[in-house]
């Protein structure tokens, strides 16, 4: 019983840790994706104008 409880506490702690780490991982990923999307959009619009 105590082993199950400790494993559940460990899983809960790791989930909280992942939720805390998620913004730190997501913010650079979103900025990189946005930068690539903007570069592709500018390249496409420039090529369309020519």
mmCIF file of N, CA and C in Angstrom:
data_model
loop_
_atom_site.group_PDB
_atom_site.id
_atom_site.type_symbol
_atom_site.label_atom_id
_atom_site.label_comp_id
_atom_site.label_asym_id
_atom_site.label_seq_id
_atom_site.Cartn_x
_atom_site.Cartn_y
_atom_site.Cartn_z
ATOM 1 N N UNK A 1 0.835 -1.202 0.000
ATOM 2 C CA UNK A 1 0.000 0.000 0.000
ATOM 3 C C UNK A 1 0.878 1.264 0.000
ATOM 4 N N UNK A 2 1.905 1.262 0.823
ATOM 5 C CA UNK A 2 2.786 2.429 0.894
ATOM 6 C C UNK A 2 3.585 2.597 -0.397
ATOM 7 N N UNK A 3 3.952 1.475 -1.034
ATOM 8 C CA UNK A 3 4.699 1.551 -2.291
ATOM 9 C C UNK A 3 3.865 2.165 -3.406
ATOM 10 N N UNK A 4 2.578 1.781 -3.454
ATOM 11 C CA UNK A 4 1.670 2.340 -4.460
ATOM 12 C C UNK A 4 1.509 3.851 -4.225
ATOM 13 N N UNK A 5 1.375 4.235 -2.947
ATOM 14 C CA UNK A 5 1.198 5.652 -2.613
ATOM 15 C C UNK A 5 2.432 6.465 -2.996
ATOM 16 N N UNK A 6 3.608 5.923 -2.704
ATOM 17 C CA UNK A 6 4.841 6.648 -3.030
ATOM 18 C C UNK A 6 5.030 6.765 -4.545
ATOM 19 N N UNK A 7 4.653 5.708 -5.279
ATOM 20 C CA UNK A 7 4.768 5.768 -6.743
ATOM 21 C C UNK A 7 3.778 6.783 -7.319
ATOM 22 N N UNK A 8 2.568 6.855 -6.732
ATOM 23 C CA UNK A 8 1.588 7.853 -7.171
ATOM 24 C C UNK A 8 2.094 9.263 -6.871
ATOM 25 N N UNK A 9 2.709 9.459 -5.710
ATOM 26 C CA UNK A 9 3.276 10.764 -5.371
ATOM 27 C C UNK A 9 4.401 11.128 -6.336
ATOM 28 N N UNK A 10 5.209 10.130 -6.701
ATOM 29 C CA UNK A 10 6.301 10.367 -7.643
ATOM 30 C C UNK A 10 5.759 10.760 -9.013
ATOM 31 N N UNK A 11 4.708 10.064 -9.456
ATOM 32 C CA UNK A 11 4.094 10.392 -10.750
ATOM 33 C C UNK A 11 3.484 11.792 -10.719
ATOM 34 N N UNK A 12 2.820 12.133 -9.616
ATOM 35 C CA UNK A 12 2.241 13.467 -9.493
ATOM 36 C C UNK A 12 3.309 14.547 -9.497
ATOM 37 N N UNK A 13 4.412 14.297 -8.791
ATOM 38 C CA UNK A 13 5.497 15.258 -8.762
ATOM 39 C C UNK A 13 6.132 15.448 -10.128
ATOM 40 N N UNK A 14 6.304 14.353 -10.858
ATOM 41 C CA UNK A 14 6.905 14.454 -12.193
ATOM 42 C C UNK A 14 5.952 15.162 -13.158
ATOM 43 N N UNK A 15 4.648 14.959 -12.983
ATOM 44 C CA UNK A 15 3.675 15.656 -13.832
ATOM 45 C C UNK A 15 3.710 17.157 -13.571
ATOM 46 N N UNK A 16 3.798 17.542 -12.286
ATOM 47 C CA UNK A 16 3.898 18.967 -11.944
ATOM 48 C C UNK A 16 5.183 19.549 -12.516
ATOM 49 N N UNK A 17 6.275 18.764 -12.434
ATOM 50 C CA UNK A 17 7.560 19.212 -12.964
ATOM 51 C C UNK A 17 7.486 19.404 -14.477
ATOM 52 N N UNK A 18 6.806 18.478 -15.168
ATOM 53 C CA UNK A 18 6.647 18.598 -16.616
ATOM 54 C C UNK A 18 5.785 19.811 -16.968
ATOM 55 N N UNK A 19 4.729 20.049 -16.182
ATOM 56 C CA UNK A 19 3.873 21.209 -16.428
ATOM 57 C C UNK A 19 4.645 22.515 -16.210
ATOM 58 N N UNK A 20 5.578 22.516 -15.236
ATOM 59 C CA UNK A 20 6.403 23.706 -15.023
ATOM 60 C C UNK A 20 7.422 23.878 -16.148
ATOM 61 N N UNK A 21 7.937 22.768 -16.670
ATOM 62 C CA UNK A 21 8.931 22.836 -17.745
ATOM 63 C C UNK A 21 8.297 23.128 -19.099
ATOM 64 N N UNK A 22 7.009 22.833 -19.254
ATOM 65 C CA UNK A 22 6.344 22.966 -20.552
ATOM 66 C C UNK A 22 6.432 24.377 -21.134
ATOM 67 N N UNK A 23 6.145 25.445 -20.366
ATOM 68 C CA UNK A 23 6.294 26.786 -20.952
ATOM 69 C C UNK A 23 7.722 27.107 -21.362
ATOM 70 N N UNK A 24 8.709 26.642 -20.573
ATOM 71 C CA UNK A 24 10.114 26.912 -20.904
ATOM 72 C C UNK A 24 10.515 26.231 -22.212
ATOM 73 N N UNK A 25 9.895 25.058 -22.492
ATOM 74 C CA UNK A 25 10.179 24.363 -23.752
ATOM 75 C C UNK A 25 9.313 24.938 -24.877
ATOM 76 N N UNK A 26 8.076 25.297 -24.551
ATOM 77 C CA UNK A 26 7.127 25.724 -25.579
ATOM 78 C C UNK A 26 7.452 27.116 -26.119
ATOM 79 N N UNK A 27 7.904 28.025 -25.258
ATOM 80 C CA UNK A 27 8.166 29.394 -25.717
ATOM 81 C C UNK A 27 9.244 29.464 -26.791
ATOM 82 N N UNK A 28 10.420 28.844 -26.625
ATOM 83 C CA UNK A 28 11.391 28.859 -27.726
ATOM 84 C C UNK A 28 10.891 28.122 -28.961
ATOM 85 N N UNK A 29 10.161 27.022 -28.772
ATOM 86 C CA UNK A 29 9.651 26.274 -29.921
ATOM 87 C C UNK A 29 8.660 27.117 -30.710
ATOM 88 N N UNK A 30 7.759 27.807 -30.010
ATOM 89 C CA UNK A 30 6.769 28.657 -30.685
ATOM 90 C C UNK A 30 7.457 29.810 -31.407
ATOM 91 N N UNK A 31 8.474 30.408 -30.771
ATOM 92 C CA UNK A 31 9.173 31.529 -31.407
ATOM 93 C C UNK A 31 9.924 31.069 -32.655
ATOM 94 N N UNK A 32 10.531 29.868 -32.595
ATOM 95 C CA UNK A 32 11.251 29.339 -33.762
ATOM 96 C C UNK A 32 10.270 29.048 -34.890
ATOM 97 N N UNK A 33 9.136 28.429 -34.557
ATOM 98 C CA UNK A 33 8.129 28.120 -35.583
ATOM 99 C C UNK A 33 7.581 29.408 -36.193
ATOM 100 N N UNK A 34 7.346 30.422 -35.343
ATOM 101 C CA UNK A 34 6.839 31.698 -35.842
ATOM 102 C C UNK A 34 7.857 32.372 -36.754
ATOM 103 N N UNK A 35 9.137 32.308 -36.389
ATOM 104 C CA UNK A 35 10.191 32.913 -37.203
ATOM 105 C C UNK A 35 10.280 32.229 -38.569
ATOM 106 N N UNK A 36 10.218 30.874 -38.578
ATOM 107 C CA UNK A 36 10.282 30.124 -39.842
ATOM 108 C C UNK A 36 9.048 30.436 -40.688
ATOM 109 N N UNK A 37 7.859 30.483 -40.032
ATOM 110 C CA UNK A 37 6.610 30.766 -40.759
ATOM 111 C C UNK A 37 6.654 32.156 -41.387
ATOM 112 N N UNK A 38 7.175 33.151 -40.637
ATOM 113 C CA UNK A 38 7.252 34.516 -41.157
ATOM 114 C C UNK A 38 8.234 34.598 -42.322
ATOM 115 N N UNK A 39 9.361 33.896 -42.215
ATOM 116 C CA UNK A 39 10.350 33.903 -43.295
ATOM 117 C C UNK A 39 9.781 33.261 -44.555
ATOM 118 N N UNK A 40 9.091 32.137 -44.390
ATOM 119 C CA UNK A 40 8.482 31.460 -45.545
ATOM 120 C C UNK A 40 7.411 32.347 -46.164
ATOM 121 N N UNK A 41 6.601 33.015 -45.309
ATOM 122 C CA UNK A 41 5.524 33.878 -45.815
ATOM 123 C C UNK A 41 6.100 35.062 -46.590
ATOM 124 N N UNK A 42 7.163 35.681 -46.081
ATOM 125 C CA UNK A 42 7.799 36.791 -46.790
ATOM 126 C C UNK A 42 8.400 36.333 -48.116
ATOM 127 N N UNK A 43 9.036 35.152 -48.094
ATOM 128 C CA UNK A 43 9.636 34.621 -49.319
ATOM 129 C C UNK A 43 8.562 34.335 -50.363
ATOM 130 N N UNK A 44 7.426 33.761 -49.918
ATOM 131 C CA UNK A 44 6.344 33.452 -50.860
ATOM 132 C C UNK A 44 5.721 34.730 -51.417
ATOM 133 N N UNK A 45 5.488 35.727 -50.561
ATOM 134 C CA UNK A 45 4.866 36.966 -51.023
ATOM 135 C C UNK A 45 5.800 37.721 -51.970
ATOM 136 N N UNK A 46 7.121 37.709 -51.677
ATOM 137 C CA UNK A 46 8.088 38.379 -52.536
ATOM 138 C C UNK A 46 8.152 37.691 -53.902
ATOM 139 N N UNK A 47 8.123 36.373 -53.892
ATOM 140 C CA UNK A 47 8.172 35.635 -55.155
ATOM 141 C C UNK A 47 6.871 35.842 -55.948
ATOM 142 N N UNK A 48 5.771 36.004 -55.226
ATOM 143 C CA UNK A 48 4.482 36.220 -55.886
ATOM 144 C C UNK A 48 4.457 37.598 -56.567
ATOM 145 N N UNK A 49 5.076 38.593 -55.938
ATOM 146 C CA UNK A 49 5.091 39.943 -56.510
ATOM 147 C C UNK A 49 5.932 39.997 -57.780
ATOM 148 N N UNK A 50 7.009 39.241 -57.814
ATOM 149 C CA UNK A 50 7.891 39.289 -58.984
ATOM 150 C C UNK A 50 7.260 38.627 -60.206
#
